[in-house]
Every structure is written in structure tokens, then in C-alpha cells.
CSV table of C-alpha atoms in Angstrom, one decimal:
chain,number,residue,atom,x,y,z
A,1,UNK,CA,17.4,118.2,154.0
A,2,UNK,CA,20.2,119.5,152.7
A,3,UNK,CA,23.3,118.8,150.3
A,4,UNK,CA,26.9,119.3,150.4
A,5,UNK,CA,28.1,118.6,146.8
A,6,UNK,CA,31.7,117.4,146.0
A,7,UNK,CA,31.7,119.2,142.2
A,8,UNK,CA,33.6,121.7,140.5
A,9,UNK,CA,31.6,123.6,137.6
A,10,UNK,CA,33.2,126.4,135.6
A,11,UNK,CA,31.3,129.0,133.6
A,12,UNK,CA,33.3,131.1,131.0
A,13,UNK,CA,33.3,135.0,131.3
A,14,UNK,CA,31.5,137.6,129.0
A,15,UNK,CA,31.0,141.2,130.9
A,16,UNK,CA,29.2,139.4,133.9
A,17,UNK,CA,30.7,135.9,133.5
A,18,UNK,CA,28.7,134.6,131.1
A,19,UNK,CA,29.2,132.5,128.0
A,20,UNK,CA,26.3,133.8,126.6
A,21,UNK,CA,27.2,135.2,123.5
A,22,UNK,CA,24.7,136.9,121.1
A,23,UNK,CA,25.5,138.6,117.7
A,24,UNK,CA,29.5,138.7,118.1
A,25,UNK,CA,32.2,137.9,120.6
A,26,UNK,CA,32.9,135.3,122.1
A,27,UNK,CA,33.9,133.5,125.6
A,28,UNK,CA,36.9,133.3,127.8
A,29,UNK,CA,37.8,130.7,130.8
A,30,UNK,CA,40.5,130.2,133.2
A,31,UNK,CA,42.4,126.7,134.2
A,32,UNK,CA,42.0,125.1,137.2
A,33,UNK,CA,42.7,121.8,138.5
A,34,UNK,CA,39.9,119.7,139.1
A,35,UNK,CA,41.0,117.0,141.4
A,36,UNK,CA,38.8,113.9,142.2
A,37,UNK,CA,37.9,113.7,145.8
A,38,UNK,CA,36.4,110.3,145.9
A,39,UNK,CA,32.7,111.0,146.9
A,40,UNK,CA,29.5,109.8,145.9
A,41,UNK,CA,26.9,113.1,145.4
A,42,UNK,CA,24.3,112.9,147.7
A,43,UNK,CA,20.6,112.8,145.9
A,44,UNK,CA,19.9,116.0,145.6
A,45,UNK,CA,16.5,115.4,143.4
A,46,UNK,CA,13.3,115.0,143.9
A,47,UNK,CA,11.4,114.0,140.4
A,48,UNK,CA,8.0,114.2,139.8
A,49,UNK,CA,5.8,111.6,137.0
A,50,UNK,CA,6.8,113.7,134.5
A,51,UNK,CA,10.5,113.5,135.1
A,52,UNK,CA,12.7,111.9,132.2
A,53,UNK,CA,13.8,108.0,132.8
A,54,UNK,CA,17.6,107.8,133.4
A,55,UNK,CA,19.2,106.0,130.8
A,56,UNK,CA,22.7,105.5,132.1
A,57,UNK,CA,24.3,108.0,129.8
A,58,UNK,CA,25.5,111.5,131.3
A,59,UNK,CA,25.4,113.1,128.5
A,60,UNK,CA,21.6,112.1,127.3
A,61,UNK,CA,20.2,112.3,130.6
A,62,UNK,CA,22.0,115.8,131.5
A,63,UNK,CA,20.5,116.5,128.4
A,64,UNK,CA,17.2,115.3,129.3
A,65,UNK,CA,17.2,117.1,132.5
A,66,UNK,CA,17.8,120.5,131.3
A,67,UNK,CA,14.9,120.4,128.9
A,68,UNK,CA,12.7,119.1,131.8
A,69,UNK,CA,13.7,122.3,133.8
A,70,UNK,CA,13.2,124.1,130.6
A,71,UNK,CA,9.4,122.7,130.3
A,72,UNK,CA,9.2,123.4,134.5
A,73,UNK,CA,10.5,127.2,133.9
A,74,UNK,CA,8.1,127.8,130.8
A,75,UNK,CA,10.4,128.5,128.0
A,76,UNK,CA,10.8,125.9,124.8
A,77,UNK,CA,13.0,123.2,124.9
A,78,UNK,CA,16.3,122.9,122.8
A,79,UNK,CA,16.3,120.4,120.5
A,80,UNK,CA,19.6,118.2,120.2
A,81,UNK,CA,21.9,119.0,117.5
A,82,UNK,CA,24.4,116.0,116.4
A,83,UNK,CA,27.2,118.7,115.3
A,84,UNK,CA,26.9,120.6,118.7
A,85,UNK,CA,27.1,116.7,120.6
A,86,UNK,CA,30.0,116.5,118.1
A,87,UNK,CA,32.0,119.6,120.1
A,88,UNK,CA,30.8,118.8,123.4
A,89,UNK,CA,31.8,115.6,123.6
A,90,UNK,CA,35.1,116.7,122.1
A,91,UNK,CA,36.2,119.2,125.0
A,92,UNK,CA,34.8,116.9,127.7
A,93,UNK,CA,37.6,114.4,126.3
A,94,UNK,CA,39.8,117.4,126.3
A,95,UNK,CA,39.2,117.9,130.0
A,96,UNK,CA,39.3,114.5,130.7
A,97,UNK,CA,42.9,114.3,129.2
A,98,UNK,CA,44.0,117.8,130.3
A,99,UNK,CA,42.6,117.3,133.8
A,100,UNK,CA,41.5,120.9,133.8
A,101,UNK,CA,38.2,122.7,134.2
A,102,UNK,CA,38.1,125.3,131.3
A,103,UNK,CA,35.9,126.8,128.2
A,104,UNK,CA,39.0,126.9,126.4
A,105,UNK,CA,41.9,124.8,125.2
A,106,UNK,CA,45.2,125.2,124.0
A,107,UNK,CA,46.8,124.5,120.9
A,108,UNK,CA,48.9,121.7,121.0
A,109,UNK,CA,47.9,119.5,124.0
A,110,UNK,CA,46.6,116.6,123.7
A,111,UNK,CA,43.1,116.1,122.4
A,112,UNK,CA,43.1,119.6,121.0
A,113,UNK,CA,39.4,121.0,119.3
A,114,UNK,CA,39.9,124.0,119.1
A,115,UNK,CA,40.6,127.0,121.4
A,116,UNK,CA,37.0,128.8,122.1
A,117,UNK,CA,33.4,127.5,122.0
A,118,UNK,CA,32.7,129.1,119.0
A,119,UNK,CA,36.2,127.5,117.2
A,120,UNK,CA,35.1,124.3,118.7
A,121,UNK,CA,31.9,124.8,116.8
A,122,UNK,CA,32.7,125.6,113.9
A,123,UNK,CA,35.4,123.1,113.8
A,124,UNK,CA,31.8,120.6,114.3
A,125,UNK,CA,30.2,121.8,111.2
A,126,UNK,CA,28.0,124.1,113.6
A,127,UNK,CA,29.2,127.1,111.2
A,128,UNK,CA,28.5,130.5,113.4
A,129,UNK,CA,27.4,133.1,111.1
A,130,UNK,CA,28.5,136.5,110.7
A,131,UNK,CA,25.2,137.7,112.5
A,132,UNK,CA,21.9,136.5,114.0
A,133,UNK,CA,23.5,133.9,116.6
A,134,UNK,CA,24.3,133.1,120.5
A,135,UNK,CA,25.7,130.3,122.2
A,136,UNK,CA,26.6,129.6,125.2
A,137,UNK,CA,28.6,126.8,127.2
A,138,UNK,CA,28.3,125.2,130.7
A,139,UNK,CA,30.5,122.4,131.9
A,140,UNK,CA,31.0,120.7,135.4
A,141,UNK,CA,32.9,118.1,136.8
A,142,UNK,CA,32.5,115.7,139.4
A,143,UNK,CA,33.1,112.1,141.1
A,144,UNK,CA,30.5,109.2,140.7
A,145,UNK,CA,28.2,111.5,139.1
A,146,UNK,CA,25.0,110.5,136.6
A,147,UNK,CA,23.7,113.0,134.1
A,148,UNK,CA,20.6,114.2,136.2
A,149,UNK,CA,22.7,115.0,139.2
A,150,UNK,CA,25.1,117.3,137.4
A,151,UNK,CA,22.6,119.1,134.8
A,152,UNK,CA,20.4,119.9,138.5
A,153,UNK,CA,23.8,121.1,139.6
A,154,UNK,CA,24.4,123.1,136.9
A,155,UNK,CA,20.5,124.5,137.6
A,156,UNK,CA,21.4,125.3,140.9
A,157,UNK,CA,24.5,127.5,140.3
A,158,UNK,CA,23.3,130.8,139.1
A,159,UNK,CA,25.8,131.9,136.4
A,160,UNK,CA,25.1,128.3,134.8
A,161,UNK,CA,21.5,129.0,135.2
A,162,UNK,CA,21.4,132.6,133.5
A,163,UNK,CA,23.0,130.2,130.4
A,164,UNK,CA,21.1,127.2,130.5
A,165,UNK,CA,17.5,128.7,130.9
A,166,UNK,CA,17.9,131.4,128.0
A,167,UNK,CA,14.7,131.2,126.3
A,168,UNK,CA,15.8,132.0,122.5
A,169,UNK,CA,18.0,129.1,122.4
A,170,UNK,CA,17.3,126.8,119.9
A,171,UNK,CA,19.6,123.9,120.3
A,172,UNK,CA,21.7,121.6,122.6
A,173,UNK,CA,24.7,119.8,122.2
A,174,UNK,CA,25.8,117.4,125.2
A,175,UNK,CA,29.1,115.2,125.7
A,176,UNK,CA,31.1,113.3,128.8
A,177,UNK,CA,34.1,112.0,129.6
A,178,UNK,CA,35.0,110.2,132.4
A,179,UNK,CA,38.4,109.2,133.8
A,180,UNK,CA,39.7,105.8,135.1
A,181,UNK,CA,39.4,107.2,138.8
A,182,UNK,CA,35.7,107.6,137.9
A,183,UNK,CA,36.0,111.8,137.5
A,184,UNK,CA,33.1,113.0,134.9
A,185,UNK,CA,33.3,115.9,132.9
A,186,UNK,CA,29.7,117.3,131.4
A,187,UNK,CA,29.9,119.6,128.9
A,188,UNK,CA,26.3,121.3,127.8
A,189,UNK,CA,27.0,123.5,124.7
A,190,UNK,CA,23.8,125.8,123.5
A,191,UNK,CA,23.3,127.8,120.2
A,192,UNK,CA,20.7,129.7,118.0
A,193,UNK,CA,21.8,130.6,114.4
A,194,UNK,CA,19.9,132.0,111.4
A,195,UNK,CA,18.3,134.1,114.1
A,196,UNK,CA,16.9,133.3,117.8
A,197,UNK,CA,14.0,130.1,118.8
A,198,UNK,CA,10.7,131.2,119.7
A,199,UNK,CA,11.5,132.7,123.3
A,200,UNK,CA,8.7,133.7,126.0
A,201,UNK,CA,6.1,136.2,125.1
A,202,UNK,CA,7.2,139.7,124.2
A,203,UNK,CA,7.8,142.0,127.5
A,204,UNK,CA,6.9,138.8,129.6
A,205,UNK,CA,9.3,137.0,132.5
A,206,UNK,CA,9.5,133.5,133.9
A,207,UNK,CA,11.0,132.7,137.2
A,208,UNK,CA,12.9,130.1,139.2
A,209,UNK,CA,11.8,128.1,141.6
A,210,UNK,CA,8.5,128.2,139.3
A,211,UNK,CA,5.4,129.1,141.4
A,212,UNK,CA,4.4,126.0,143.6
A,213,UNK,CA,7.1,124.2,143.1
A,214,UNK,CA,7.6,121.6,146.4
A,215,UNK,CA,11.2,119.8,147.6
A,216,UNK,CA,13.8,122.7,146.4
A,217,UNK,CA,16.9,122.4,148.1
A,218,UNK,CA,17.2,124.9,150.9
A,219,UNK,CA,20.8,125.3,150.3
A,220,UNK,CA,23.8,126.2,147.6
A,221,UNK,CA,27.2,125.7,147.9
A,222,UNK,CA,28.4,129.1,146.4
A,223,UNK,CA,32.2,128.0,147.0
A,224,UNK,CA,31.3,125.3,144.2
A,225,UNK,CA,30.5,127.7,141.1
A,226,UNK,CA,33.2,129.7,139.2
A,227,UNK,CA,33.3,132.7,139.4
A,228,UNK,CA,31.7,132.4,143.1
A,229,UNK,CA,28.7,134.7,143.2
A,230,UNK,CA,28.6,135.3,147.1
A,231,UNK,CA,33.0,135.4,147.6
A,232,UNK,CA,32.6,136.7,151.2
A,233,UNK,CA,30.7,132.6,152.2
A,234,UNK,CA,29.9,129.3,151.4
A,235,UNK,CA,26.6,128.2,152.3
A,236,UNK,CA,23.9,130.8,151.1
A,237,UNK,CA,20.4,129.9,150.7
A,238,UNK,CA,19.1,128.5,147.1
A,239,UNK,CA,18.9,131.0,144.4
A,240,UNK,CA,15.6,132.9,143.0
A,241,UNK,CA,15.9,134.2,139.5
A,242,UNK,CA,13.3,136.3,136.6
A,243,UNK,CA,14.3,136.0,133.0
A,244,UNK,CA,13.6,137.5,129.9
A,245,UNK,CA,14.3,136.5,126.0
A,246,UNK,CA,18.3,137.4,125.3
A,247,UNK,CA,17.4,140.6,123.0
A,248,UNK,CA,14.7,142.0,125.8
A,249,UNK,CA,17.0,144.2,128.8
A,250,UNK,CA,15.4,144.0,132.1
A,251,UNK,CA,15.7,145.6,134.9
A,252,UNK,CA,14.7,145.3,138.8
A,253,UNK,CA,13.1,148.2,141.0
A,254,UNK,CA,12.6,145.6,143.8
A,255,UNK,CA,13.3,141.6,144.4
A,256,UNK,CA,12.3,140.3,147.9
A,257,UNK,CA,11.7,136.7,149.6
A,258,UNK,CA,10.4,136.0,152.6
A,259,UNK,CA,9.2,132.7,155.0
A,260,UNK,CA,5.3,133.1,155.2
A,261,UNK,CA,4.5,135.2,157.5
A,262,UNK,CA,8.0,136.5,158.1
A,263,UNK,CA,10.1,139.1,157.3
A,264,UNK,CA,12.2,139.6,154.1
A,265,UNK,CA,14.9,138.1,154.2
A,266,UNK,CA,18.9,139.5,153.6
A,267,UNK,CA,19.8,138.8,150.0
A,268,UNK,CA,22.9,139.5,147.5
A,269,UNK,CA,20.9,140.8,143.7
A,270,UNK,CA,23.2,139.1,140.8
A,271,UNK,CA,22.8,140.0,137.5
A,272,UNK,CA,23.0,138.0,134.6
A,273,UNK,CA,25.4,141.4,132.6
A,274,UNK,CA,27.1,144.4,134.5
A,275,UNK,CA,25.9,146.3,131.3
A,276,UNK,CA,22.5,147.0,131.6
A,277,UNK,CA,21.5,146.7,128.0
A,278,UNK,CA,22.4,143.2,128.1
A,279,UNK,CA,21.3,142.2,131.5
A,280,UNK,CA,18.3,139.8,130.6
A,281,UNK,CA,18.4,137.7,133.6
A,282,UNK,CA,18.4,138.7,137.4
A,283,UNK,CA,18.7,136.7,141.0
A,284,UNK,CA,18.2,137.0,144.4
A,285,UNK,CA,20.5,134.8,146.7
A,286,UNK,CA,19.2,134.9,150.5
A,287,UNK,CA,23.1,135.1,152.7
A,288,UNK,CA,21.9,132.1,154.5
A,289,UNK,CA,20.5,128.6,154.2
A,290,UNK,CA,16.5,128.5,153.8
A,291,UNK,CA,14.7,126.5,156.7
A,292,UNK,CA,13.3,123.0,155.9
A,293,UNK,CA,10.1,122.5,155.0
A,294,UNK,CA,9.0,126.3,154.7
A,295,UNK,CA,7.2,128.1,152.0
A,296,UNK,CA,8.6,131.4,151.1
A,297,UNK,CA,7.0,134.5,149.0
A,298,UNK,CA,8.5,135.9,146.2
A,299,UNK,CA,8.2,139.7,144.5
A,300,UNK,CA,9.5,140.9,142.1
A,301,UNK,CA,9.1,144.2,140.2
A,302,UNK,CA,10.9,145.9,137.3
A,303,UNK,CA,10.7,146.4,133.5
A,304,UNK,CA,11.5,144.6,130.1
A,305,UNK,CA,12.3,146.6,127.3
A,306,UNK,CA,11.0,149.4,129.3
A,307,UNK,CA,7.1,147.6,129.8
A,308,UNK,CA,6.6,147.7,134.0
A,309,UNK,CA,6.3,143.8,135.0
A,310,UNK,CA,5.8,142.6,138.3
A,311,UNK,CA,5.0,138.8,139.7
A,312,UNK,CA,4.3,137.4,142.8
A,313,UNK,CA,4.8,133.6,143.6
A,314,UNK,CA,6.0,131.1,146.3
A,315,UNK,CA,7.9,128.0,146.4
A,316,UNK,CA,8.0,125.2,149.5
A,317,UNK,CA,11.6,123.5,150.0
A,318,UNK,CA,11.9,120.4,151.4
């Protein structure tokens, strides 16, 4: 009922470590070793009929799998862009070679692309333009894993999230790597150029777990994400999130879940920016595991771009 992944993700930083980037700037990362610890991921999915069919290939079916959360949340999918596979797959092979978990690379070593996301990019043929853009990268690493497994990981660590369910993205690159001790590396790299995709409605807000959604893990591993979003624990229950589209702030008067029929439950708030006027994404994360098989209420009030919204909803974990 639970899941104890063996996985090392990294997320790059911009104001509130995100690699979200929109109309100038640019991500940073940090090294870090990520060292194989020979385990095979426990299943942490539970797919319904309309869930893709694995192919085999992390880097299709991670693909796959964020645009069937994408469909799930409400917002458009991102349609795959050879240029961005192009630099994904190139810093995946520069992890795999490096043996580091990072968003950038250094010049010189072997495998070199270039230095930041956007370099890496451009280097692609994915030019970045001098305005009307954002990108954003998520990568992850981990032993005997297959593309749904890590892409759901990625979903479940809340910094990755923020990135990956950005509505006004238009595009998606996707590459692996995986060493001869069997150690994966998934890079997911995301972009709009030319101006933003289609988004949500205006002053609307989508939120994860979606209303009625059945089997969500009742537990996340907060020790696995970089930066870690609860540094004072490990296990913390699974996080609850609202979004908005990238160029619509939002902001929270009150965020609250509860078992039915119980009482609310202790939670840490993490927001998608410490600056407020870019903060377009915001979570709950309950300070201990969820119970099994338990439906638990959601509220959420606030505003985007200054409109009052509130929704109510529930979700049943497994």
C-alpha cells in the first residue's frame, strides 16, 4: 500500500527551485553522485483503460506518461519535438558518462552539450528567442527502472510536478541513458517559443490528485526529491497541488485536506516561486503518510490574477 522508491531526481533552481523559465533567465543545478543501489522499483501504478501501452523505451513511455497525467489534470498535452528529444537525450548520455545528477554540464568532460538547458537547446536547433518563451527541465535517475515508473515519479515529487504540469507548455523533448550496471537516467525537457500553448481557461485552476481519482499512493519519499521540500522528514503523506497558466500569479487564503469525516490534517504549503508574482502553482504536503484506502476532502481558496477562486474535491488512495 505503500512504496519505498530507490531513485534520485534532481530539479534545477530558479527563485523557488524551479527550472521553469519564462521570458529570460535561465536554470542552475548542483552535482551529486548518483550511485546505483541495485533495486528493482516497486509498482507504484495503477493504470486505468485509458493508460498508454508500454513500449519498452524509457524515453517514449516517460513521455507517454506525462501527457496521460497531462490529459488526467486537464491541461493540453505537449506535443514531441525531435530537436528538444535531440538535447534530452544528449544530457542523459552526459549523466550516464559523468555519473552525476545535474541540469548543467561542464565544459570539457566527456560528452559535453552544452552547459545550461537553454545552451543545450539551442545547441539542438531549438533556437530560444529573445522573448515570448519558457522551458523547463526534469531529470531522474534510477536502477531497473521503465519509462512509466520514473515519469509517475517525477509526478509525485512536487518541485518536478510544478514543471511538468505547466499548462502553457507547448512541447516535449524526452531522452535515456542507461549504464552497464543497469542505472537509467530520464531526462524530460519542456518548452514554448513564439509565445505560450493554449493553457487552462483565463483565471481558472486545475488540481492534483484530480477529483475522484482512486489508487493514489498514500506516501512520498521527500528525502528522494532535490531540493527536499519537507528537510526536517522522510516519509510525508502524497502531495495536493492547484495550478494556474505560467503568466496568471495565484495565491492561497486557505488549503486544507482532511479523511472524511475527520479533521484537517497538519500540512507544510510549498509554493511553486518565493516571489509572488511568479508563484503560479501551489501544494499542500500532509507531515505524515495518508491511511490506506481512505477518501480525503480537499479545499482550496485564493485568487488568480486577482479573480477569487475556490474548489472543492476528493481523492481515494489505495
Amino acid at each position: 500500500m505503500s512504496y519505498v522508491p530507490r531513485w534520485r531526481s534532481l530539479i534545477a533552481g530558479l527563485v523557488a527551485a524551479s527550472t521553469l523559465v519564462a521570458c529570460g533567465g535561465g536554470g542552475g543545478g548542483t552535482d551529486a553522485v548518483a550511485t546505483p543501489v541495485g533495486v528493482t522499483p516497486p509498482a507504484n501504478i495503477v493504470p486505468d483503460t485509458a493508460a498508454p501501452t508500454a513500449t519498452g523505451s524509457i524515453a517514449v513511455d516517460g513521455r507517454n506518461w506525462i501527457n496521460y497525467r497531462r490529459t488526467q489534470l486537464g491541461v493540453p498535452v505537449v506535443t514531441e519535438n525531435v530537436l528538444i528529444n535531440n538535447a534530452a537525450l544528449g544530457h542523459s548520455e552526459y549523466l550516464r558518462t559523468n555519473r552525476v545528477m545535474s541540469h548543467d554540464q561542464a565544459a570539457g568532460k566527456p560528452g559535453f552539450t552544452g552547459v545550461t538547458l537553454k545552451d543545450r537547446l539551442n545547441a539542438a536547433g531549438y533556437t530560444i528567442p529573445a522573448n515570448g518563451y519558457a522551458y523547463g527541465e526534469v531529470i531522474s535517475g534510477v536502477t531497473n527502472g521503465t519509462g512509466f515508473f520514473m515519469a509517475e515519479e517525477l509526478v509525485t515529487a512536487i518541485y518536478h510536478r510544478f514543471v511538468m504540469f505547466e499548462p502553457k507548455f507547448r512541447e516535449i523533448g524526452t531522452g535515456a541513458a542507461t549504464s552497464s550496471s543497469g542505472y537509467s537516467y530520464f531526462t524530460a525537457d519542456f518548452a514554448s517559443r513564439g509565445g505560450f500553448g493554449p493553457g487552462i481557461a483565463a483565471n481558472a485552476v486545475v488540481t492534483w490528485p484530480f477529483n475522484g481519482q482512486t489508487g493514489v499512493v498514500p506516501n512520498f519519499m521527500s528525502d528522494t526529491e532535490e531540493p527536499d521540500p519537507v528537510p526536517d522528514r522522510n516519509e510525508v503523506g502524497y502531495p495536493i497541488s492547484v495550478h494556474a497558466n505560467i503568466d496568471a500569479p495565484l495565491t492561497m487564503q486557505t488549503f486544507t485536506v482532511r479523511p472524511r469525516g475527520g479533521a484537517n490534517l497538519e500540512v507544510l504549503v510549498v509554493n511553486s516561486s518565493s516571489t509572488a508574482s511568479q508563484r503560479t502553482a501551489i501544494a499542500i504536503i500532509p507531515l505524515a503518510r495518508l491511511a490506506a484506502a481512505t477518501t480525503y476532502d480537499v479545499s482550496f481558496s485564493g485568487t488568480v490574477n486577482g479573480s477569487p477562486v475556490s474548489r472543492d474535491w476528493s481523492f481515494t488512495t489505495r
